[in-house]
CSV table of C-alpha atoms in Angstrom, one decimal:
chain,number,residue,atom,x,y,z
A,1,MET,CA,133.5,34.5,132.9
A,2,LYS,CA,133.9,34.2,129.1
A,3,GLN,CA,132.0,36.5,126.9
A,4,PRO,CA,129.9,35.1,124.1
A,5,VAL,CA,131.6,34.9,120.7
A,6,SER,CA,129.2,37.6,119.2
A,7,ASP,CA,130.3,40.0,122.0
A,8,ASN,CA,133.9,39.2,121.3
A,9,ASN,CA,133.4,39.7,117.6
A,10,ARG,CA,131.7,43.1,118.1
A,11,ALA,CA,134.5,44.2,120.5
A,12,LEU,CA,137.2,43.1,118.0
A,13,GLY,CA,135.3,44.8,115.2
A,14,GLN,CA,135.4,48.1,117.1
A,15,ILE,CA,139.1,47.8,117.7
A,16,VAL,CA,139.6,47.0,114.0
A,17,ASP,CA,137.5,50.0,113.1
A,18,GLU,CA,139.7,52.3,115.2
A,19,ASN,CA,142.8,51.0,113.4
A,20,VAL,CA,141.1,51.4,110.0
A,21,HIS,CA,140.0,54.9,110.8
A,22,ALA,CA,143.5,56.0,111.7
A,23,ILE,CA,145.0,54.4,108.6
A,24,GLY,CA,142.3,56.0,106.5
A,25,GLN,CA,143.2,59.4,107.9
A,26,LEU,CA,146.8,58.8,107.0
A,27,VAL,CA,145.8,57.7,103.4
A,28,GLN,CA,143.8,61.0,103.1
A,29,LEU,CA,146.9,63.0,104.1
A,30,LEU,CA,149.1,61.2,101.7
A,31,ASP,CA,146.6,61.9,98.9
A,32,GLN,CA,147.1,65.6,99.4
A,33,MET,CA,150.8,65.6,100.0
A,34,PRO,CA,153.4,66.2,97.3
A,35,GLY,CA,155.7,63.2,96.7
A,36,THR,CA,158.7,65.3,97.3
A,37,LEU,CA,157.5,66.2,100.8
A,38,TYR,CA,157.0,62.5,101.6
A,39,ARG,CA,160.7,62.1,101.1
A,40,HIS,CA,161.9,65.4,102.5
A,41,CYS,CA,164.4,65.3,105.3
A,42,PHE,CA,163.6,67.4,108.4
A,43,GLY,CA,165.6,68.3,111.5
A,44,ALA,CA,169.2,69.4,112.2
A,45,ARG,CA,170.5,65.9,111.3
A,46,ASN,CA,168.0,65.4,108.4
A,47,GLN,CA,166.8,62.2,109.9
A,48,HIS,CA,163.1,62.9,110.2
A,49,VAL,CA,161.2,61.8,107.1
A,50,ILE,CA,157.5,61.3,106.7
A,51,GLY,CA,158.1,58.3,104.5
A,52,LYS,CA,160.1,56.5,107.3
A,53,HIS,CA,157.2,56.9,109.7
A,54,VAL,CA,154.7,55.6,107.2
A,55,ARG,CA,156.9,52.6,106.3
A,56,HIS,CA,157.3,51.9,110.0
A,57,ILE,CA,153.5,51.9,110.6
A,58,ILE,CA,153.1,49.5,107.6
A,59,ASP,CA,155.8,47.2,108.9
A,60,HIS,CA,154.0,46.8,112.2
A,61,TYR,CA,150.6,45.9,110.7
A,62,SER,CA,152.4,43.6,108.3
A,63,ALA,CA,154.0,41.8,111.2
A,64,LEU,CA,150.6,41.2,112.8
A,65,LEU,CA,148.9,40.1,109.6
A,66,THR,CA,151.8,37.7,108.9
A,67,ALA,CA,151.6,36.2,112.4
A,68,THR,CA,147.8,35.7,112.2
A,69,SER,CA,147.9,34.3,108.7
A,70,GLY,CA,148.2,30.7,109.8
A,71,VAL,CA,148.1,28.4,112.8
A,72,GLY,CA,150.8,28.9,115.4
A,73,GLY,CA,152.2,32.2,113.9
A,74,LEU,CA,154.6,34.1,116.0
A,75,LEU,CA,154.4,37.9,116.1
A,76,ASP,CA,157.8,39.6,115.7
A,77,TYR,CA,157.9,43.4,115.5
A,78,GLU,CA,161.7,43.4,115.6
A,79,ASN,CA,162.3,41.4,112.4
A,80,ARG,CA,160.1,43.6,110.1
A,81,ASN,CA,160.2,43.9,106.3
A,82,ARG,CA,161.6,47.4,106.2
A,83,ASP,CA,160.8,47.8,102.5
A,84,LEU,CA,162.7,51.0,101.8
A,85,SER,CA,160.7,51.6,98.6
A,86,LEU,CA,157.7,52.4,100.9
A,87,GLU,CA,159.8,55.2,102.4
A,88,LYS,CA,160.4,56.8,99.0
A,89,ASP,CA,157.3,56.1,97.0
A,90,ARG,CA,154.2,57.9,98.5
A,91,ARG,CA,151.8,56.1,96.1
A,92,ALA,CA,153.2,52.7,96.9
A,93,ALA,CA,152.9,53.4,100.6
A,94,ARG,CA,149.4,54.7,100.1
A,95,ASP,CA,148.4,51.6,98.2
A,96,CYS,CA,149.9,49.4,100.8
A,97,LEU,CA,147.9,51.2,103.5
A,98,GLU,CA,144.7,50.6,101.5
A,99,LYS,CA,145.5,46.9,101.3
A,100,THR,CA,146.3,46.8,105.0
A,101,MET,CA,142.9,48.3,105.8
A,102,ALA,CA,141.2,45.6,103.6
A,103,ALA,CA,143.3,42.8,105.1
A,104,LEU,CA,142.5,43.9,108.7
A,105,ARG,CA,138.8,43.8,107.9
A,106,ARG,CA,139.0,40.4,106.2
A,107,ARG,CA,141.2,38.8,108.7
A,108,PHE,CA,139.3,39.9,111.8
A,109,GLU,CA,135.7,40.1,110.6
A,110,GLY,CA,134.7,36.8,112.2
A,111,PRO,CA,135.8,34.5,114.9
A,112,CYS,CA,139.6,34.2,115.1
A,113,GLU,CA,142.1,32.7,117.4
A,114,SER,CA,142.7,35.4,120.0
A,115,GLU,CA,145.8,34.0,121.7
A,116,LEU,CA,149.1,34.9,120.1
A,117,GLY,CA,152.8,34.4,120.9
A,118,MET,CA,155.1,37.4,120.4
A,119,ARG,CA,158.8,37.2,120.1
A,120,HIS,CA,160.5,39.7,122.3
A,121,ASN,CA,164.2,40.6,122.6
A,122,SER,CA,165.4,41.9,126.0
A,123,ALA,CA,169.1,42.7,126.1
A,124,GLY,CA,169.8,40.1,123.4
A,125,GLU,CA,167.7,37.4,125.1
A,126,HIS,CA,164.9,36.2,122.9
A,127,GLN,CA,161.7,35.1,124.6
A,128,THR,CA,158.2,34.4,123.6
A,129,VAL,CA,155.5,36.2,125.5
A,130,LYS,CA,151.7,35.6,125.5
A,131,THR,CA,149.5,38.3,124.0
A,132,SER,CA,146.3,38.5,122.0
A,133,VAL,CA,145.1,39.8,118.7
A,134,GLU,CA,142.9,42.3,120.6
A,135,ARG,CA,145.8,43.6,122.7
A,136,GLU,CA,148.1,43.9,119.6
A,137,LEU,CA,145.4,45.8,117.7
A,138,VAL,CA,145.0,48.2,120.6
A,139,PHE,CA,148.8,48.7,120.6
A,140,LEU,CA,148.9,49.2,116.8
A,141,ALA,CA,146.1,51.9,117.0
A,142,SER,CA,148.1,53.8,119.6
A,143,HIS,CA,151.4,53.2,117.8
A,144,THR,CA,150.0,54.4,114.5
A,145,ILE,CA,148.4,57.5,116.0
A,146,HIS,CA,151.7,58.3,117.8
A,147,HIS,CA,153.6,58.2,114.5
A,148,MET,CA,150.7,60.1,112.7
A,149,ALA,CA,151.2,63.0,115.3
A,150,ILE,CA,154.8,63.2,114.2
A,151,VAL,CA,153.8,63.0,110.5
A,152,GLY,CA,151.2,65.7,111.0
A,153,MET,CA,153.7,68.0,112.7
A,154,LEU,CA,156.2,67.6,109.8
A,155,ALA,CA,153.6,68.1,107.2
A,156,GLU,CA,152.4,71.3,108.9
A,157,GLN,CA,155.9,72.6,109.0
A,158,ALA,CA,156.0,72.2,105.3
A,159,GLY,CA,152.7,74.1,104.9
A,160,VAL,CA,150.2,71.2,104.5
A,161,LYS,CA,146.9,71.7,106.2
A,162,VAL,CA,146.3,68.8,108.6
A,163,SER,CA,142.9,68.2,110.3
A,164,SER,CA,142.7,69.0,114.0
A,165,ASP,CA,142.0,65.3,114.9
A,166,PHE,CA,144.9,63.9,112.8
A,167,GLY,CA,147.3,62.1,115.1
A,168,VAL,CA,145.0,62.5,118.2
A,169,HIS,CA,144.1,59.3,120.1
A,170,PRO,CA,140.3,58.6,120.3
A,171,SER,CA,140.6,58.7,124.1
A,172,THR,CA,141.9,62.3,123.9
A,173,LEU,CA,139.1,63.2,121.5
A,174,ARG,CA,136.5,61.7,123.9
A,175,TYR,CA,138.0,63.6,126.8
A,176,LEU,CA,138.0,66.9,124.8
A,177,GLU,CA,134.4,66.3,123.7
A,178,GLY,CA,133.4,65.7,127.4
A,179,GLN,CA,135.2,68.9,128.4
A,180,ALA,CA,133.4,70.9,125.7
A,181,ALA,CA,130.0,69.3,126.7
A,182,GLY,CA,130.6,70.2,130.4
A,183,LEU,CA,131.5,73.8,129.5
A,184,ALA,CA,128.4,74.0,127.3
A,185,ARG,CA,126.2,72.7,130.2
A,186,SER,CA,127.7,75.2,132.7
A,187,ALA,CA,127.2,78.2,130.4
């Protein structure tokens, strides 16, 4: 049974809100972070850089926004922009994240084509798989939060205060709230 369009729009809006919330948390962290930390190399091989994680997040949203900008777009996460300036320039990345939040809200505020084709490469073989805007937004929220957890850990190592819910998936937060409520009722 197909849901009414208004229910679909509300559900899509909630998924967009989840993405915008995560991106907004990242913007807030970037606002308090020194630019040198954004480019600082961590780890024994100096390969862990906050800016690389942020650019990677931006690339994924850009791929979805590009694929949904016209009729018959094909989502391709593998062939991303990889704009290296977004790895180096904290302010440019921050501005790009702000634009991404606005674009998500504009693009998905009303009815939109849900079905989407996604190009996938398995062992060098390209194929197109069926997906949906909703599914990809759910993926992007989880993907973003995963990378934010790494960004948060690196920032904390450098002495930046990171909120306790930064890089924590909403499902985990709901679980923890339920646990706390259960403990409060049993006390």
